[in-house]
Amino acid sequence: AASIVSLAWSMVLLCTVMVIGAVFVGQLVQTFLLDDNEDLTPRIVVFNLFGTFSRAFFTMFEVTIAPGGWVRSGLILADRVDRSYLVFYFMYVFIVS
C-alpha cells in the first residue's frame, strides 16, 4: 500500500514538472508563432509541437518519457526559432529524465 502512495506522488510530481515545462516553452514560442515576418512552414511545425497547451504537454511528455525524445522537438526549436532553447532542453533532460 505504501508503494502505491509513493507511485501516486511520483506521478503527481512528474506531471507538475511537465505542465510547468509545457507552459514555459508554449509561452516562449508565442512570439515566434505570431510573427508574420517569419515563414509559414516553420511556424506550422512549431505550432504542431507547442501551439496549444495539450500539444505542448504531449511534447513535454515525449521529452520526459521517451529516450531521446527531446531530439526532434529540441532541434526544431533550435534550428527554426532560436538556439537558446537547447539550454532549456539540456537542463530539463538532465534534471527530469
Coordinates of N, CA and C in Angstrom, one line a residue, residues 29-96:
V29 N 7.4 30.4 -27.2 CA 7.3 30.3 -28.7 C 6.1 31.2 -29.3
Q30 N 5.3 31.7 -28.4 CA 4.2 32.5 -28.9 C 4.6 33.7 -29.8
T31 N 5.7 34.4 -29.4 CA 6.1 35.5 -30.2 C 6.6 35.0 -31.6
F32 N 7.2 33.9 -31.7 CA 7.6 33.3 -33.0 C 6.3 32.9 -33.8
L33 N 5.4 32.3 -33.1 CA 4.2 31.9 -33.8 C 3.3 33.0 -34.4
L34 N 3.3 34.1 -33.7 CA 2.5 35.3 -34.1 C 3.3 36.3 -35.0
D35 N 4.5 36.0 -35.3 CA 5.3 36.9 -36.1 C 5.1 36.7 -37.6
D36 N 4.4 37.6 -38.2 CA 4.1 37.4 -39.6 C 5.3 37.5 -40.6
N37 N 6.4 38.0 -40.0 CA 7.6 38.2 -40.9 C 8.3 36.8 -41.0
E38 N 8.0 35.8 -40.2 CA 8.6 34.5 -40.3 C 7.9 33.7 -41.3
D39 N 8.6 32.7 -41.9 CA 7.9 31.8 -42.9 C 6.8 31.0 -42.2
L40 N 5.8 30.7 -43.0 CA 4.7 30.0 -42.5 C 5.0 28.5 -42.2
T41 N 5.8 27.8 -42.9 CA 6.1 26.4 -42.7 C 6.7 26.2 -41.3
P42 N 7.8 26.9 -41.0 CA 8.3 26.6 -39.6 C 7.3 27.0 -38.5
R43 N 6.5 28.0 -38.7 CA 5.5 28.3 -37.7 C 4.5 27.2 -37.5
I44 N 4.1 26.6 -38.6 CA 3.2 25.4 -38.5 C 3.8 24.3 -37.8
V45 N 5.1 24.0 -38.1 CA 5.8 22.9 -37.4 C 5.9 23.2 -35.9
V46 N 6.2 24.4 -35.6 CA 6.4 24.7 -34.1 C 5.0 24.7 -33.5
F47 N 4.0 25.2 -34.2 CA 2.6 25.1 -33.7 C 2.2 23.7 -33.4
N48 N 2.5 22.8 -34.3 CA 2.1 21.4 -34.1 C 2.8 20.8 -32.8
L49 N 3.9 21.4 -32.4 CA 4.6 20.9 -31.2 C 4.2 21.6 -29.9
F50 N 4.0 22.9 -30.0 CA 3.8 23.8 -28.8 C 2.7 24.8 -28.9
G51 N 1.9 24.7 -30.0 CA 0.9 25.8 -30.2 C -0.2 25.9 -29.2
T52 N -0.6 24.8 -28.7 CA -1.7 24.8 -27.6 C -1.1 24.1 -26.4
F53 N -1.9 24.2 -25.3 CA -1.4 23.5 -24.1 C -1.3 22.0 -24.2
S54 N -2.3 21.4 -24.8 CA -2.3 20.0 -25.0 C -1.2 19.5 -25.9
R55 N -0.9 20.2 -26.9 CA 0.3 19.9 -27.8 C 1.6 20.0 -27.1
A56 N 1.7 21.1 -26.3 CA 2.9 21.3 -25.6 C 3.1 20.3 -24.5
F57 N 2.0 19.9 -23.8 CA 2.1 18.9 -22.8 C 2.5 17.6 -23.4
F58 N 1.9 17.2 -24.5 CA 2.3 16.0 -25.1 C 3.7 15.9 -25.5
T59 N 4.2 17.1 -26.1 CA 5.6 17.1 -26.4 C 6.5 17.0 -25.2
M60 N 6.2 17.7 -24.1 CA 7.0 17.5 -22.9 C 6.9 16.1 -22.3
F61 N 5.7 15.5 -22.5 CA 5.6 14.1 -22.1 C 6.6 13.2 -22.9
E62 N 6.6 13.5 -24.2 CA 7.5 12.7 -25.0 C 9.0 13.0 -24.7
V63 N 9.3 14.2 -24.4 CA 10.7 14.5 -23.9 C 11.0 13.8 -22.6
T64 N 10.1 13.8 -21.7 CA 10.3 13.2 -20.4 C 10.4 11.7 -20.4
I65 N 9.5 11.0 -21.1 CA 9.4 9.6 -21.1 C 10.2 8.8 -22.1
A66 N 10.2 9.3 -23.3 CA 10.9 8.6 -24.4 C 12.4 8.9 -24.4
P67 N 13.2 7.8 -24.4 CA 14.6 8.0 -24.5 C 15.0 8.7 -25.8
G68 N 15.6 9.8 -25.7 CA 16.0 10.6 -26.9 C 14.8 11.3 -27.6
G69 N 13.7 11.4 -26.8 CA 12.5 12.1 -27.4 C 12.7 13.6 -27.5
W70 N 13.7 14.1 -26.9 CA 13.9 15.6 -26.9 C 14.5 16.0 -28.2
V71 N 15.1 15.1 -28.9 CA 15.9 15.4 -30.1 C 15.0 16.1 -31.2
R72 N 13.9 15.5 -31.5 CA 13.1 16.0 -32.6 C 12.6 17.4 -32.3
S73 N 11.9 17.6 -31.1 CA 11.4 18.9 -30.8 C 12.5 19.9 -30.5
G74 N 13.5 19.5 -29.8 CA 14.6 20.4 -29.4 C 15.4 20.9 -30.7
L75 N 15.6 20.1 -31.6 CA 16.3 20.5 -32.8 C 15.4 21.4 -33.7
I76 N 14.1 21.1 -33.7 CA 13.2 22.0 -34.4 C 13.3 23.4 -33.8
L77 N 13.2 23.5 -32.5 CA 13.2 24.8 -31.9 C 14.6 25.5 -32.1
A78 N 15.6 24.7 -32.0 CA 17.0 25.3 -32.1 C 17.2 25.8 -33.5
D79 N 16.8 25.0 -34.5 CA 17.0 25.4 -35.9 C 16.1 26.4 -36.4
R80 N 14.9 26.4 -36.0 CA 13.9 27.3 -36.6 C 13.5 28.5 -35.8
V81 N 13.7 28.4 -34.5 CA 13.3 29.5 -33.6 C 14.6 30.2 -33.1
D82 N 15.2 29.5 -32.1 CA 16.4 30.1 -31.5 C 17.2 29.0 -30.9
R83 N 18.5 29.1 -31.0 CA 19.4 28.1 -30.4 C 19.4 28.0 -28.9
S84 N 19.0 29.1 -28.3 CA 19.0 29.1 -26.8 C 18.0 28.2 -26.2
Y85 N 17.1 27.7 -27.0 CA 16.1 26.6 -26.4 C 16.9 25.4 -26.1
L86 N 18.0 25.1 -26.6 CA 18.8 23.9 -26.3 C 19.2 24.0 -24.8
V87 N 19.5 25.2 -24.3 CA 19.8 25.3 -22.9 C 18.7 24.8 -22.0
F88 N 17.5 25.2 -22.3 CA 16.3 24.7 -21.6 C 16.2 23.2 -21.7
Y89 N 16.3 22.7 -22.9 CA 16.2 21.2 -23.2 C 17.3 20.4 -22.4
F90 N 18.5 20.9 -22.5 CA 19.6 20.2 -21.8 C 19.3 20.1 -20.3
M91 N 18.9 21.3 -19.7 CA 18.6 21.3 -18.3 C 17.4 20.5 -17.9
Y92 N 16.4 20.5 -18.7 CA 15.2 19.7 -18.5 C 15.5 18.2 -18.5
V93 N 16.3 17.8 -19.6 CA 16.6 16.4 -19.7 C 17.5 15.9 -18.6
F94 N 18.5 16.7 -18.2 CA 19.4 16.3 -17.1 C 18.7 16.2 -15.8
I95 N 17.8 17.2 -15.5 CA 17.1 17.2 -14.2 C 15.9 16.3 -14.1
V96 N 15.1 16.2 -15.1 CA 13.9 15.5 -15.1 C 14.0 14.0 -15.5

